[in-house]
mmCIF file of C-alpha atoms in Angstrom:
data_model
loop_
_atom_site.group_PDB
_atom_site.id
_atom_site.type_symbol
_atom_site.label_atom_id
_atom_site.label_comp_id
_atom_site.label_asym_id
_atom_site.label_seq_id
_atom_site.Cartn_x
_atom_site.Cartn_y
_atom_site.Cartn_z
ATOM 1 C CA GLY A 1468 -93.988 92.679 174.887
ATOM 2 C CA THR A 1469 -97.333 94.220 175.556
ATOM 3 C CA SER A 1470 -96.923 97.489 173.660
ATOM 4 C CA ALA A 1471 -99.747 98.697 171.454
ATOM 5 C CA ARG A 1472 -99.747 97.623 167.837
ATOM 6 C CA PRO A 1473 -98.572 100.154 165.252
ATOM 7 C CA ALA A 1474 -100.941 101.933 162.929
ATOM 8 C CA LEU A 1475 -99.507 100.261 159.840
ATOM 9 C CA GLU A 1476 -98.000 96.930 158.897
ATOM 10 C CA PHE A 1477 -96.442 96.337 155.495
ATOM 11 C CA VAL A 1478 -95.626 92.968 153.992
ATOM 12 C CA ASN A 1479 -93.547 93.164 150.853
ATOM 13 C CA PRO A 1480 -95.153 91.281 147.969
ATOM 14 C CA LEU A 1481 -94.708 87.551 147.725
ATOM 15 C CA ALA A 1482 -93.790 87.859 144.049
ATOM 16 C CA THR A 1483 -90.802 85.758 143.136
ATOM 17 C CA ALA A 1484 -88.954 85.401 139.895
ATOM 18 C CA VAL A 1485 -86.659 82.549 138.985
ATOM 19 C CA VAL A 1486 -84.840 82.392 135.662
ATOM 20 C CA GLY A 1487 -84.798 78.761 134.586
ATOM 21 C CA ASP A 1488 -82.385 76.140 135.809
ATOM 22 C CA TYR A 1489 -79.092 77.814 134.960
ATOM 23 C CA ALA A 1490 -75.655 77.563 136.457
ATOM 24 C CA VAL A 1491 -74.100 80.961 137.121
ATOM 25 C CA TYR A 1492 -71.940 80.649 133.973
ATOM 26 C CA GLU A 1493 -75.013 79.865 131.816
ATOM 27 C CA MET A 1494 -77.233 82.716 133.057
ATOM 28 C CA PRO A 1495 -79.069 84.645 130.315
ATOM 29 C CA ASP A 1496 -78.075 88.201 129.449
ATOM 30 C CA ARG A 1497 -77.911 91.084 131.910
ATOM 31 C CA LYS A 1498 -81.346 92.423 131.072
ATOM 32 C CA THR A 1499 -83.051 89.126 131.907
ATOM 33 C CA LEU A 1500 -81.121 88.768 135.143
ATOM 34 C CA ARG A 1501 -81.618 92.380 136.199
ATOM 35 C CA TYR A 1502 -85.319 92.658 135.559
ATOM 36 C CA ALA A 1503 -86.633 89.134 136.046
ATOM 37 C CA VAL A 1504 -84.809 88.113 139.204
ATOM 38 C CA LEU A 1505 -83.043 91.003 140.889
ATOM 39 C CA GLY A 1506 -85.712 93.442 139.703
ATOM 40 C CA VAL A 1507 -88.542 91.570 141.395
ATOM 41 C CA ASN A 1508 -86.875 89.842 144.320
ATOM 42 C CA LEU A 1509 -84.491 92.550 145.500
ATOM 43 C CA ARG A 1510 -85.218 95.878 143.835
ATOM 44 C CA GLY A 1511 -88.959 95.467 144.424
ATOM 45 C CA VAL A 1512 -88.385 94.692 148.112
ATOM 46 C CA PHE A 1513 -85.994 97.663 148.391
ATOM 47 C CA PHE A 1514 -88.572 100.110 147.016
ATOM 48 C CA GLY A 1515 -91.393 98.557 149.032
ATOM 49 C CA THR A 1516 -89.310 98.952 152.194
ATOM 50 C CA LYS A 1517 -88.317 102.508 151.294
ATOM 51 C CA HIS A 1518 -91.822 103.777 150.573
ATOM 52 C CA GLY A 1519 -93.478 101.796 153.363
ATOM 53 C CA ALA A 1520 -90.950 103.266 155.827
ATOM 54 C CA ARG A 1521 -91.547 106.819 154.571
ATOM 55 C CA HIS A 1522 -95.274 106.425 155.133
ATOM 56 C CA MET A 1523 -94.795 104.958 158.614
ATOM 57 C CA ILE A 1524 -92.357 107.705 159.614
ATOM 58 C CA ALA A 1525 -94.819 110.367 158.437
ATOM 59 C CA GLN A 1526 -97.563 108.768 160.544
ATOM 60 C CA GLY A 1527 -95.323 108.742 163.585
ATOM 61 C CA ASN A 1528 -96.813 105.567 165.108
ATOM 62 C CA GLY A 1529 -94.109 103.047 164.283
ATOM 63 C CA GLY A 1530 -94.874 100.046 162.142
ATOM 64 C CA ARG A 1531 -93.822 96.669 160.819
ATOM 65 C CA ILE A 1532 -92.076 95.778 157.586
ATOM 66 C CA VAL A 1533 -91.913 92.086 156.737
ATOM 67 C CA ASN A 1534 -89.753 91.026 153.804
ATOM 68 C CA ILE A 1535 -90.119 87.590 152.260
ATOM 69 C CA ALA A 1536 -86.822 85.735 152.012
ATOM 70 C CA SER A 1537 -86.156 82.079 151.285
ATOM 71 C CA GLN A 1538 -84.172 79.079 152.424
ATOM 72 C CA ALA A 1539 -81.889 80.098 149.542
ATOM 73 C CA ALA A 1540 -80.836 83.108 151.631
ATOM 74 C CA LYS A 1541 -79.462 80.701 154.211
ATOM 75 C CA THR A 1542 -78.033 77.814 152.226
ATOM 76 C CA GLY A 1543 -78.100 78.604 148.510
ATOM 77 C CA PHE A 1544 -79.300 76.332 145.726
ATOM 78 C CA ALA A 1545 -77.444 74.969 142.718
ATOM 79 C CA PHE A 1546 -78.702 76.298 139.391
ATOM 80 C CA ALA A 1547 -80.417 79.211 141.126
ATOM 81 C CA SER A 1548 -77.523 81.607 141.685
ATOM 82 C CA ALA A 1549 -79.430 84.770 140.741
ATOM 83 C CA TYR A 1550 -82.385 83.792 142.924
ATOM 84 C CA THR A 1551 -80.064 82.927 145.811
ATOM 85 C CA ALA A 1552 -78.192 86.233 145.461
ATOM 86 C CA SER A 1553 -81.475 88.158 145.434
ATOM 87 C CA LYS A 1554 -82.714 86.468 148.618
ATOM 88 C CA HIS A 1555 -79.363 87.024 150.365
ATOM 89 C CA GLY A 1556 -79.819 90.664 149.398
ATOM 90 C CA VAL A 1557 -83.278 90.726 150.998
ATOM 91 C CA VAL A 1558 -81.845 89.533 154.313
ATOM 92 C CA GLY A 1559 -79.014 92.105 154.173
ATOM 93 C CA LEU A 1560 -81.466 94.872 153.312
ATOM 94 C CA THR A 1561 -83.706 93.778 156.174
ATOM 95 C CA ARG A 1562 -80.869 93.911 158.699
ATOM 96 C CA SER A 1563 -79.695 97.351 157.543
ATOM 97 C CA ALA A 1564 -83.213 98.814 157.398
ATOM 98 C CA ALA A 1565 -83.919 97.487 160.911
ATOM 99 C CA LEU A 1566 -80.967 99.481 162.260
ATOM 100 C CA GLU A 1567 -81.968 102.606 160.327
ATOM 101 C CA LEU A 1568 -85.642 102.487 161.304
ATOM 102 C CA ALA A 1569 -85.397 101.434 164.967
ATOM 103 C CA GLU A 1570 -85.488 105.059 166.152
ATOM 104 C CA HIS A 1571 -88.882 105.388 164.443
ATOM 105 C CA LYS A 1572 -90.251 102.302 166.241
ATOM 106 C CA ILE A 1573 -90.445 100.412 162.965
ATOM 107 C CA THR A 1574 -89.436 96.755 163.092
ATOM 108 C CA VAL A 1575 -88.079 95.157 159.946
ATOM 109 C CA ASN A 1576 -87.809 91.378 159.714
ATOM 110 C CA ALA A 1577 -87.377 88.780 156.992
ATOM 111 C CA VAL A 1578 -89.366 85.564 156.943
ATOM 112 C CA CYS A 1579 -88.587 82.298 155.194
ATOM 113 C CA PRO A 1580 -91.986 80.682 154.645
ATOM 114 C CA GLY A 1581 -90.392 77.485 153.358
ATOM 115 C CA PHE A 1582 -91.433 75.576 150.249
ATOM 116 C CA THR A 1583 -95.074 76.622 150.098
ATOM 117 C CA ALA A 1584 -97.829 75.342 147.795
ATOM 118 C CA THR A 1585 -98.521 78.581 145.952
ATOM 119 C CA PHE A 1586 -99.240 76.618 142.773
ATOM 120 C CA ASP A 1587 -101.501 73.729 141.784
ATOM 121 C CA GLY A 1588 -100.053 70.403 142.828
ATOM 122 C CA GLY A 1589 -97.580 71.951 145.261
ATOM 123 C CA GLU A 1590 -98.695 69.962 148.286
ATOM 124 C CA ALA A 1591 -98.372 66.730 146.294
ATOM 125 C CA MET A 1592 -94.713 67.720 145.756
ATOM 126 C CA GLY A 1593 -94.176 68.114 149.509
ATOM 127 C CA ALA A 1594 -94.843 71.845 149.808
ATOM 128 C CA ARG A 1595 -96.393 73.291 152.952
ATOM 129 C CA PRO A 1596 -99.998 74.449 152.809
ATOM 130 C CA VAL A 1597 -100.265 78.200 152.181
ATOM 131 C CA ASP A 1598 -101.721 78.939 155.626
ATOM 132 C CA GLU A 1599 -98.756 77.206 157.252
ATOM 133 C CA GLY A 1600 -96.261 79.137 155.133
ATOM 134 C CA ALA A 1601 -98.041 82.419 155.857
ATOM 135 C CA GLU A 1602 -98.203 81.953 159.633
ATOM 136 C CA SER A 1603 -94.717 83.383 160.356
ATOM 137 C CA ILE A 1604 -95.376 86.306 158.032
ATOM 138 C CA LEU A 1605 -98.504 87.203 159.990
ATOM 139 C CA TRP A 1606 -96.644 86.755 163.274
ATOM 140 C CA ALA A 1607 -93.880 89.139 162.160
ATOM 141 C CA ALA A 1608 -96.467 91.711 161.064
ATOM 142 C CA ARG A 1609 -98.076 91.633 164.510
ATOM 143 C CA ILE A 1610 -95.148 91.574 166.916
ATOM 144 C CA ALA A 1611 -95.082 94.129 169.715
ATOM 145 C CA ASN A 1612 -93.173 97.419 169.485
ATOM 146 C CA ASP A 1613 -90.413 95.943 171.605
ATOM 147 C CA GLY A 1614 -90.317 92.720 169.566
ATOM 148 C CA PRO A 1615 -87.396 91.489 167.497
ATOM 149 C CA THR A 1616 -86.114 93.516 164.562
ATOM 150 C CA GLY A 1617 -83.483 92.737 161.944
ATOM 151 C CA GLY A 1618 -84.150 89.021 162.204
ATOM 152 C CA PHE A 1619 -84.578 86.180 159.752
ATOM 153 C CA PHE A 1620 -87.335 83.794 160.887
ATOM 154 C CA ARG A 1621 -89.172 80.621 160.004
ATOM 155 C CA ASP A 1622 -92.034 79.328 162.122
ATOM 156 C CA ARG A 1623 -91.409 82.171 164.621
ATOM 157 C CA THR A 1624 -87.893 80.853 165.193
ATOM 158 C CA PRO A 1625 -84.729 82.797 164.316
ATOM 159 C CA LEU A 1626 -82.715 81.182 161.534
ATOM 160 C CA PRO A 1627 -78.953 81.181 162.124
ATOM 161 C CA TRP A 1628 -76.543 82.183 159.383
#
């Protein structure tokens, strides 16, 4: 669309926590799981979405919320059950928030940047360059008021469930 851009865009932090290489039956105690994985990857995104939305609603100009998901939200990974559950939660939260915030002209989308070289040596391991991984995030933060909401994207393309 050609609608004007909103006054505020909010991208939830790219922070990610993974607790080792554990099978679900070997996962460390509740406290580790709750705070290290679900606390960062899901609870942090929930509160970022909540407070970003409150600010946008108060401004009255609409806005964009972009949550960072993962390929794990689509397919899951062995020995990463807590991480996978947290990223599935991000996509579910995104879809629900999109429905709740549509009347305020706030779009809410999740982006899967793919395996991105956010650490030294990442590209040598086959990870995408950071600018390539970030491109869809920037796109989702800049879509028009009548653009997609409640979606899960990679490289500007919807990812099927």
